[in-house]
Short mmCIF file of C-alpha atoms and ligand atoms in Angstrom, two decimals:
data_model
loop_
_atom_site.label_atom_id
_atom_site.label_comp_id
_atom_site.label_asym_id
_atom_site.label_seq_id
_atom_site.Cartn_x
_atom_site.Cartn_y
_atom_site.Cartn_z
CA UNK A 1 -3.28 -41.09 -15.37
CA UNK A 2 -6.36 -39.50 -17.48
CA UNK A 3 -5.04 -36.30 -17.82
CA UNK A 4 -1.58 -38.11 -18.77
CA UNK A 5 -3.78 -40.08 -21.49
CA UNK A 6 -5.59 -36.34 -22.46
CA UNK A 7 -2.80 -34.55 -22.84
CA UNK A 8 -1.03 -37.33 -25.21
CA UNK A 9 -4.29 -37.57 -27.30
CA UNK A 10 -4.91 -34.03 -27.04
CA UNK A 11 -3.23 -32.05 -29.77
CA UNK A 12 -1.02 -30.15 -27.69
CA UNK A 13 -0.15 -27.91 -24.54
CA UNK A 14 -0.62 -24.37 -25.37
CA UNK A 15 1.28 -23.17 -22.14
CA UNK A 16 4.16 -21.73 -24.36
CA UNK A 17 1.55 -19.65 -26.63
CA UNK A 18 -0.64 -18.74 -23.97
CA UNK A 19 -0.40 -14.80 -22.63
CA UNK A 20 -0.27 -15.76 -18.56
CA UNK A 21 2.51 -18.10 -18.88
CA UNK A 22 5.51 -16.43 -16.91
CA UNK A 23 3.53 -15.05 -14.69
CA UNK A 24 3.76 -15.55 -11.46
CA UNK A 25 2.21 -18.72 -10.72
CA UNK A 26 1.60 -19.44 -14.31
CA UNK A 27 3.01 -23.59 -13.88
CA UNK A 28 -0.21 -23.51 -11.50
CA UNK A 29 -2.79 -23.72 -14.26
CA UNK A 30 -2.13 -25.93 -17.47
CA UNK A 31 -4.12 -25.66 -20.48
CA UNK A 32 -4.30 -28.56 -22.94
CA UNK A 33 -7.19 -28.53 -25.77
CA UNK A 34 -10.21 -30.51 -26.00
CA UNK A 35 -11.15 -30.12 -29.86
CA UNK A 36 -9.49 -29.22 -32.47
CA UNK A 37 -10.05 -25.55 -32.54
CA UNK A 38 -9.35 -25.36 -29.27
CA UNK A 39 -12.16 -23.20 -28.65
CA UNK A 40 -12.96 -25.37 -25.61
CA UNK A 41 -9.97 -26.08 -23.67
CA UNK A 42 -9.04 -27.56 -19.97
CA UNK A 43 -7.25 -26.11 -17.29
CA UNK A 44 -5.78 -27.83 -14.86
CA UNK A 45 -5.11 -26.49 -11.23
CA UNK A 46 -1.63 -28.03 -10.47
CA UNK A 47 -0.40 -27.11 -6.89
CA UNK A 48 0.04 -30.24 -5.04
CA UNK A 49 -0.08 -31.59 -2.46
CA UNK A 50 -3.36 -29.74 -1.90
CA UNK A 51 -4.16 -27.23 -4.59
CA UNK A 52 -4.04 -24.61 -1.96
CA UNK A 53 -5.80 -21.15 -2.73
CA UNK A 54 -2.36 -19.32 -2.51
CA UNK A 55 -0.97 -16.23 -3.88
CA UNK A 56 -0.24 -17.95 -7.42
CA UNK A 57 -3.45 -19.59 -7.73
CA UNK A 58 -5.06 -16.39 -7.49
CA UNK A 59 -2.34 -14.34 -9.57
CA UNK A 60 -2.64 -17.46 -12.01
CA UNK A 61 -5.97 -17.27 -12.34
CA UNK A 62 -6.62 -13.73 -12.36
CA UNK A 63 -4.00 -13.82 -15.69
CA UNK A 64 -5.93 -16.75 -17.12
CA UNK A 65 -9.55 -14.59 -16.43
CA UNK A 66 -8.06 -11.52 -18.23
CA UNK A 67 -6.94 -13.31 -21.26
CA UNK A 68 -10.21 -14.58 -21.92
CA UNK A 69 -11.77 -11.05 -22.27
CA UNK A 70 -11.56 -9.27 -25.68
CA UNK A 71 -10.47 -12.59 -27.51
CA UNK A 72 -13.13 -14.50 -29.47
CA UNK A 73 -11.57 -18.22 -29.79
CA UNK A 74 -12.06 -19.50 -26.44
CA UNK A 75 -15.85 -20.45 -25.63
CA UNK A 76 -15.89 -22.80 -23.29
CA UNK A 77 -13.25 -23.69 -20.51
CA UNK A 78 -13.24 -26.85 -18.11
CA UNK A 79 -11.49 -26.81 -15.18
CA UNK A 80 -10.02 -29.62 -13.58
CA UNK A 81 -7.19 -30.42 -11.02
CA UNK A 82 -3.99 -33.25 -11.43
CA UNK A 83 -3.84 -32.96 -7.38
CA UNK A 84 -4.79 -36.53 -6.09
CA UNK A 85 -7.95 -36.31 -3.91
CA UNK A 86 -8.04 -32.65 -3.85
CA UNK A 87 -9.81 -30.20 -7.12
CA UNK A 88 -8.94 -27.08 -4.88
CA UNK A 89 -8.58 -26.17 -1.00
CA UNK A 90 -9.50 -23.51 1.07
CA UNK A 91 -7.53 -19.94 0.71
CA UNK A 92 -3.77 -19.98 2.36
CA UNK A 93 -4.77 -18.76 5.45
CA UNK A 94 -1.16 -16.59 6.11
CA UNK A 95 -2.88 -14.48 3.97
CA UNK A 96 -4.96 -13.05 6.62
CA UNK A 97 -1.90 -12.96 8.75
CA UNK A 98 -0.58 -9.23 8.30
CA UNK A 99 3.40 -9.64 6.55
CA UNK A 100 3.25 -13.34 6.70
CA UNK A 101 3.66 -13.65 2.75
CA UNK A 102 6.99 -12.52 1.70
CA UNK A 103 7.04 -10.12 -0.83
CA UNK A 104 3.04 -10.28 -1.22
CA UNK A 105 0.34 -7.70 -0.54
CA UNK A 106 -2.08 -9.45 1.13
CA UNK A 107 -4.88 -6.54 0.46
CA UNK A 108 -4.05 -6.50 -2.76
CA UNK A 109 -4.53 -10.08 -3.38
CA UNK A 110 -7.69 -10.51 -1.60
CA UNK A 111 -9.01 -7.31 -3.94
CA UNK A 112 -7.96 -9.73 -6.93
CA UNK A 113 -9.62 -12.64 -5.15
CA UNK A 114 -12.74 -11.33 -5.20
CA UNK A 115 -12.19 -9.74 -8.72
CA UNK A 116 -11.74 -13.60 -9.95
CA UNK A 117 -14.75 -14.30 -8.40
CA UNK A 118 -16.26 -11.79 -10.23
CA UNK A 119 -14.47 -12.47 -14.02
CA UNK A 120 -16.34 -16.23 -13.31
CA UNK A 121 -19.80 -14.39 -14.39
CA UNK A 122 -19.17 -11.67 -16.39
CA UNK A 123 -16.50 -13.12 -18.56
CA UNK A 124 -18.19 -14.16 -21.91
CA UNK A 125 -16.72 -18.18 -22.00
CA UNK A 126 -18.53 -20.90 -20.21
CA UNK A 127 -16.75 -22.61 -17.21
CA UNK A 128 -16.89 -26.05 -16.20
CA UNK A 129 -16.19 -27.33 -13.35
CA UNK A 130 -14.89 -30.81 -13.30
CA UNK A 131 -14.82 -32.02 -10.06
CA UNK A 132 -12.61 -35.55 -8.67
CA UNK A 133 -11.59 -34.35 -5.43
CA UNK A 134 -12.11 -32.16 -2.65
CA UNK A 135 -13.33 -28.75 -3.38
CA UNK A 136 -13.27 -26.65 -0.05
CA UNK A 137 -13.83 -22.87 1.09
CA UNK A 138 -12.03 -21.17 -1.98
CA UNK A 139 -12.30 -23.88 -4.21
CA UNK A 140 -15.57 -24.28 -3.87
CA UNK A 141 -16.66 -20.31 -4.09
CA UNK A 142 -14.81 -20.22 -7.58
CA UNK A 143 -16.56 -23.61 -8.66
CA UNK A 144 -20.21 -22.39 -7.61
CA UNK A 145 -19.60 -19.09 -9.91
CA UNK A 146 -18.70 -21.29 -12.86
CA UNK A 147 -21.68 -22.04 -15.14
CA UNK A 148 -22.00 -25.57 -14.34
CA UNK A 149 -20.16 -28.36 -11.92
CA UNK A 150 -20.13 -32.29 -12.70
CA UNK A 151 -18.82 -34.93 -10.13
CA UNK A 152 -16.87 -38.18 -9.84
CA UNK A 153 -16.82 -40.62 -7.22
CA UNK A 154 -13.57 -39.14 -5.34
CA UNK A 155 -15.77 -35.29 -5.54
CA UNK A 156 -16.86 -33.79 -1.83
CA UNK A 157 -18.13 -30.02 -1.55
CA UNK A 158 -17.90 -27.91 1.58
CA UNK A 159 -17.40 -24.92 3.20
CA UNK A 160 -15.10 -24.32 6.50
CA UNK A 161 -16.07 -20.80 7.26
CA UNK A 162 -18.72 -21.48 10.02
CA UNK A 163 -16.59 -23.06 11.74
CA UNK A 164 -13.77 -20.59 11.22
CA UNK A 165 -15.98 -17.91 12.54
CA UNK A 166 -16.58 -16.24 8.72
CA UNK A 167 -19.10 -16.85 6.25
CA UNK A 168 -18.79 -18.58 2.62
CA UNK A 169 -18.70 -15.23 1.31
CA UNK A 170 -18.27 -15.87 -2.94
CA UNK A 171 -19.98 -18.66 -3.07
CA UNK A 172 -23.37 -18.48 -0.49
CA UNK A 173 -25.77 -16.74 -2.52
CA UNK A 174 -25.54 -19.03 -6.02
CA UNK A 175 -25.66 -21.61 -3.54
CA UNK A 176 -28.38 -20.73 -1.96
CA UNK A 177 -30.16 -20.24 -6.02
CA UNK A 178 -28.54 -24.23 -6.76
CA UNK A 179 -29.96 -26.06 -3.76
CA UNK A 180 -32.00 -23.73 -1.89
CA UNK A 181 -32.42 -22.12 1.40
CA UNK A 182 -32.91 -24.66 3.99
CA UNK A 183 -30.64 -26.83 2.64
CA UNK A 184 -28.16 -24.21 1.97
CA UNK A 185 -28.89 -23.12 5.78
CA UNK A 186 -27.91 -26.89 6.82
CA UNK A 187 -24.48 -27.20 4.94
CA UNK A 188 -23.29 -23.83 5.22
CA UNK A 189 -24.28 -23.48 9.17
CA UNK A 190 -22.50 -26.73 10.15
CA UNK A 191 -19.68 -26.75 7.55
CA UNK A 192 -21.04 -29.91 6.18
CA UNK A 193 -18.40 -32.11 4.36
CA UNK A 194 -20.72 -33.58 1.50
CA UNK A 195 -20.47 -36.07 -0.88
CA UNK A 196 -20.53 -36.11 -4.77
CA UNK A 197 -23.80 -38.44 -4.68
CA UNK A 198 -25.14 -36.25 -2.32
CA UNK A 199 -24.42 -33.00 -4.11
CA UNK A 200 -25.89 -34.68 -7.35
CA UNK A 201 -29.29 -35.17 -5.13
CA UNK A 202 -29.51 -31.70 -4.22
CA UNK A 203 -27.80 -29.78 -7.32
CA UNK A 204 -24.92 -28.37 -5.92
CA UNK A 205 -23.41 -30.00 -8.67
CA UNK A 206 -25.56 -31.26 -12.43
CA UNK A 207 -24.73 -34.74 -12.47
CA UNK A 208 -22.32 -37.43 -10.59
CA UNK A 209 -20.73 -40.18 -12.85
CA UNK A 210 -19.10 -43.26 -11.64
CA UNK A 211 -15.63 -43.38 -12.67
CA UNK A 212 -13.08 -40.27 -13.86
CA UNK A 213 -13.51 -41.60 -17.15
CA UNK A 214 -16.67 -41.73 -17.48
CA UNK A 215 -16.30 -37.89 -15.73
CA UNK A 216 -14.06 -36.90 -18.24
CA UNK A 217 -15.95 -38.46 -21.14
CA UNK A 218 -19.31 -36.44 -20.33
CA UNK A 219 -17.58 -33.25 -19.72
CA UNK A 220 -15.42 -33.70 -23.11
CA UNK A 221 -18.70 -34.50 -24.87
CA UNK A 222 -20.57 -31.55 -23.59
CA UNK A 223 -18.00 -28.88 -24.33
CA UNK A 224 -17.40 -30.26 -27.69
CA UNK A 225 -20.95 -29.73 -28.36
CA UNK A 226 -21.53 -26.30 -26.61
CA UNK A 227 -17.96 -25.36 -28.96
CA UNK A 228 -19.75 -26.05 -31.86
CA UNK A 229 -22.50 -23.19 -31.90
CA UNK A 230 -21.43 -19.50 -32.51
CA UNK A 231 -20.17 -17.33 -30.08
CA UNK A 232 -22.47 -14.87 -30.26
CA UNK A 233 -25.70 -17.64 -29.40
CA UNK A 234 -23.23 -18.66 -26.58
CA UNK A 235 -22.79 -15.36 -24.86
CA UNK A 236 -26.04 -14.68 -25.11
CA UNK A 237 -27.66 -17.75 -23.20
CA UNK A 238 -24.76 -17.00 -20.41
CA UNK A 239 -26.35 -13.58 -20.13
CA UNK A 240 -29.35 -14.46 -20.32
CA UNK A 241 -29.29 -17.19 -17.06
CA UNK A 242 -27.29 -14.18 -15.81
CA UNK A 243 -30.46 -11.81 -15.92
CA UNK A 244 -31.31 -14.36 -12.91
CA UNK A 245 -28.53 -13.91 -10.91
CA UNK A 246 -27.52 -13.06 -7.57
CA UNK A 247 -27.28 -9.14 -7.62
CA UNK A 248 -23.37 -7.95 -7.62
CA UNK A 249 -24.74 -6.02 -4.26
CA UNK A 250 -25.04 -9.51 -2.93
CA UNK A 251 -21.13 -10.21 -2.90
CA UNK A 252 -20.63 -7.05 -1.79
CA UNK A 253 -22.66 -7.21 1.12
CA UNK A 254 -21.76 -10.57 2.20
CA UNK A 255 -18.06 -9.52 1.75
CA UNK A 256 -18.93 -6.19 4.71
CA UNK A 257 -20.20 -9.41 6.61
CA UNK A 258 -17.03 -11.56 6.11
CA UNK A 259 -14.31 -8.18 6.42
CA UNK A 260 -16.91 -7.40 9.98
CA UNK A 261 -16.25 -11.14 11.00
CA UNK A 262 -12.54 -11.59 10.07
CA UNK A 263 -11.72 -8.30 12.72
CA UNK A 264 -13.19 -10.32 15.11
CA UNK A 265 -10.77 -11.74 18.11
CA UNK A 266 -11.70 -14.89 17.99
CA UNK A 267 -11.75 -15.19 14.44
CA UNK A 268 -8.19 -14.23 14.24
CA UNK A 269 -7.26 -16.68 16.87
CA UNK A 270 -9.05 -19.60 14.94
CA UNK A 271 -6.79 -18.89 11.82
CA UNK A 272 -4.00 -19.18 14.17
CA UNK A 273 -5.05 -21.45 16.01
CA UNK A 274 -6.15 -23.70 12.39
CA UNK A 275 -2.23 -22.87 11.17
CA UNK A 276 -0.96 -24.34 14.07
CA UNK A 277 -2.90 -27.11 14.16
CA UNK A 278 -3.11 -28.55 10.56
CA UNK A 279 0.84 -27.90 10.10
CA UNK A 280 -0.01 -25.13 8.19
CA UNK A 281 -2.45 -26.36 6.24
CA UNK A 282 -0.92 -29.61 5.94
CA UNK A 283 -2.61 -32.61 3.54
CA UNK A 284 -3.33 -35.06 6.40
CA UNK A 285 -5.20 -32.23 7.60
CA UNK A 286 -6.76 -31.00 4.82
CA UNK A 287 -8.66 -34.11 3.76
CA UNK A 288 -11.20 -33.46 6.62
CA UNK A 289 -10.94 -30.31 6.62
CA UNK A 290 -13.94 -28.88 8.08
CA UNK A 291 -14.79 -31.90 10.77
CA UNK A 292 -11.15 -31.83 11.83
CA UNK A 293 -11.70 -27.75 12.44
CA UNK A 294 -14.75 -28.49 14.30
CA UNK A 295 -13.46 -31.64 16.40
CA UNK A 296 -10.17 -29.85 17.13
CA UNK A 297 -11.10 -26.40 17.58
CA UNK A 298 -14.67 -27.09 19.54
C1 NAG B 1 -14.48 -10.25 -31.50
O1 NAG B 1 -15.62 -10.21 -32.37
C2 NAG B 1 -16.34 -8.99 -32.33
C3 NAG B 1 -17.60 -9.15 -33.14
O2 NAG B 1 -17.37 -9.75 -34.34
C4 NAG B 1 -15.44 -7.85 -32.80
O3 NAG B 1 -16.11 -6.63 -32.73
C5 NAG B 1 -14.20 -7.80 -31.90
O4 NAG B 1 -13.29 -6.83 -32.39
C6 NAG B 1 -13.50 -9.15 -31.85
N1 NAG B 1 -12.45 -9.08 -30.84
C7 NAG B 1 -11.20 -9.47 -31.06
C8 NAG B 1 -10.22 -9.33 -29.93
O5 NAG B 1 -10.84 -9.95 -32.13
C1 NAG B 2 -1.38 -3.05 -0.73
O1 NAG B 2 -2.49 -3.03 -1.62
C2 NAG B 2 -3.46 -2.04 -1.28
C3 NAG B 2 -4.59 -2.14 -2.30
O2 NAG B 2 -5.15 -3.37 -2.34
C4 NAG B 2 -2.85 -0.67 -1.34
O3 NAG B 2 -3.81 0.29 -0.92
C5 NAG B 2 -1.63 -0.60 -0.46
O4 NAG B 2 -1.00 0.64 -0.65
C6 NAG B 2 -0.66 -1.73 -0.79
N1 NAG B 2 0.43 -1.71 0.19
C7 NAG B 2 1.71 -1.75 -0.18
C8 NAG B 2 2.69 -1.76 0.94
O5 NAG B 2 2.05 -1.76 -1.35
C1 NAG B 3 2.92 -22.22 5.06
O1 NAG B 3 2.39 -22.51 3.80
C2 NAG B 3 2.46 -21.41 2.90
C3 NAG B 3 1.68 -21.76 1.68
O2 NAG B 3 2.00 -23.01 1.17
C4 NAG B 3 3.91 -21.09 2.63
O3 NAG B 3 4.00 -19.98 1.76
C5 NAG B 3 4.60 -20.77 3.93
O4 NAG B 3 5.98 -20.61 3.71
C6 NAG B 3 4.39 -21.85 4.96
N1 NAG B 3 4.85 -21.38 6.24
C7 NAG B 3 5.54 -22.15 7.07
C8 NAG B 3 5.94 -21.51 8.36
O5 NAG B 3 5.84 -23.29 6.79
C1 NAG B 4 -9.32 -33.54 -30.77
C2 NAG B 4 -10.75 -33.59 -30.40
O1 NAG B 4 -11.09 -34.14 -29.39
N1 NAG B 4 -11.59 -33.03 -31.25
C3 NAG B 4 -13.03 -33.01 -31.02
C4 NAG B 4 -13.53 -31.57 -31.04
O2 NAG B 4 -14.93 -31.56 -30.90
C5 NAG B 4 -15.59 -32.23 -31.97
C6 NAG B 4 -17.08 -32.01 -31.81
O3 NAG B 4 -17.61 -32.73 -30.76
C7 NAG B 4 -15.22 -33.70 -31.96
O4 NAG B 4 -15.84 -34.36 -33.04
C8 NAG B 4 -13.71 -33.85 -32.09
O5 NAG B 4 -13.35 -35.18 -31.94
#
C-alpha cells in the first residue's frame, strides 16, 4: 500500500531510463525517486513470495551497483522490499548444488555475489536500508554493508549459517563493529531470529519506528536531507567512516572459512537436506527460517 501511495506521489518510475533494465532480472529491483532531482532514489527488491537471493537478484543488483559508479546524480539510495513480511531471504540454495540452475554458472555468480558485497562500500552513494520484513542470511549480509539500516515493527534480522554448518561470511565482521563481540558471538553462534526492537537496543540497526509510515517518513526525511549537500562532502564522510572499516582481508578470509566449510559432507547434506525440507525454500518455511532449520534438522 505505501509504496503504491510513493510511487503515485513520487514523480515517476525511472525503470525505462535506467541502464540495468533488460537485464536479466532487472523487474527484480524498481527504482522510483524520492526528491525531485532524484539524486536520492528507492529501490525496491520485488521477488515474491520471499525475495529470495537468486540468480536475478544478484545479476540485478550487480547491474544496479555498476551503474552507480562513474555517474554523479545519484547520492543516496534506499532500499526497500514490496514482498509482504519478507525485505530479503537467504541465498537460493540450488546454487550450491553443482548444474542445478539451468543455464547459470553457479561459480560465476557466487564471484559476483561477493563482488556486490563489495560495490556496498566502495561505491561512492550512500545506502539505506529500509527494513519491514525479514532480512535473513543474504539479505542481511548486503543490508549490514549498507551505510545505515532503520526498522519497522514487521523487521527481524538473522543469520542461518550456524546452523547450516557455514558462517555469515559478508556480513560477520561489520557486525561484529555494529553490536559487538559477545553479542555478535550470541546471535551469530545460535542463528538467533531477532527482533526489530531488539536490533534497535543493540545497533544492528539505527533506529526502530512504529508503523511503515512512520518508517518510510524518517527514511524519506533523512535522504532528502543527506541529497541536499554536495557530492563531493558526501563521498568524503563515506570514506572517511570507511578508514574504520573491516579490512577487505577480512571478507576474504572469512570467505576461505565459508568455501573450507561448504566442502564439508555434512554441510552439503544440510543444503539438501534444508531443500527438501522447506519445499525448496518454500514461504511457510521461510518465515522461521533459522528455528525451523534448527528444530528440523537437530
Ligand atoms: C563526475 O564529477 C567529477 C568531478 O567533477 C568529474 O571529474 C567526472 O568526470 C564526473 N563523472 C561523470 C560520469 O560525469
Ligand atoms: C564458470 O565461471 C567460472 C568463473 O567464475 C569460470 O572459471 C568457468 O569457466 C565457468 N564455467 C563455465 C562452464 O562457463
Ligand atoms: C527451486 O527454487 C528455485 C528458485 O526459486 C527455482 O529456480 C527452481 O526451479 C526450484 N526447483 C524446484 C525443483 O522446484
Ligand atoms: C518530490 C519530493 O519528495 N521532493 C523532496 C526532495 O527533497 C526535498 C528536500 O528535503 C524536499 O523538500 C522535497 O519535498
Amino acid at each position: 500500500m505505501a509504496i503504491l501511495k510513493l510511487a503515485t506521489k513520487c514523480l515517476f518510475l525511472l525503470s525505462l531510463t535506467q541502464p540495468w533494465h533488460g537485464f536479466a532480472g532487472a523487474e527484480v529491483l524498481k527504482q522510483t525517486c524520492i526528491n525531485h532531482s532524484c539524486s536520492a532514489k528507492r529501490v525496491t527488491l520485488s521477488n515474491p513470495p520471499v525475495n529470495l537471493w537468486d540468480a536475478n537478484v544478484i545479476t540485478g543488483f550487480n547491474a544496479l551497483m555498476l551503474s552507480l559508479n562513474n555517474q554523479n546524480e545519484t547520492k543516496v539510495v534506499v532500499f526497500d522490499s514490496d514482498t509482504a513480511d519478507f525485505w530479503a531471504a537467504p541465498i537460493d540454495l540450488n546454487i550450491f548444488l553443482p548444474d542445478a540452475i539451468p543455464g547459470r554458472n553457479s561459480s560465476a555468480l557466487l564471484e559476483m555475489y561477493y563482488a556486490n558485497l563489495d560495490l556496498l562500500l566502495t561505491t561512492p552513494v550512500i545506502f539505506i536500508g529500509e527494513v519491514n520484513g525479514r532480512a535473513w542470511g543474504a539479505g542481511d549480509e548486503h543490508l549490514l554493508r549498507m551505510d545505515m539500516r532503520f526498522a519497522g515493527p514487521g523487521a527481524q534480522f538473522g543469520a542461518p549459517e550456524a546452523a547450516v554448518g557455514l558462517i555469515h561470511v559478508g556480513g560477520m565482521q561489520q557486525l561484529v563493529r555494529l553490536i559487538g563481540p559477545g553479542r555478535a558471538s550470541e546471535y551469530m553462534l545460535a542463528a538467533a531470529q531477532v527482533s526489530a526492537t531488539e536490533a534497535a537496543r543493540v545497533g544492528w540497526v539505527n533506529s526502530v519506528h512504529p508503523t511503515a509510515k512512520a518508517l518510510r517518513a524518517h527514511v524519506d526525511g533523512l535522504a532528502a536531507r543527506i541529497s541536499l549537500f554536495s557530492t563531493e562532502t558526501i563521498r568524503a564522510t563515506k570514506a572517511s567512516i570507511a578508514e574504520q572499516a573491516p579490512l577487505k582481508a577480512a571478507l576474504e578470509n572469512d570467505r576461505a572459512r565459508f568455501d573450507q566449510l561448504a566442502a564439508l559432507p555434512l554441510v552439503q547434506q544440510n543444503v539438501e537436506a534444508i531443500i527438501r525440507l522447506s519445499h525448496n525454500q518454500s514461504k511457510s518455511w521461510e518465515e522461521n527460517n533459522n528455528d525451523n532449520i534448527v528444530q528440523k534438522l537437530y
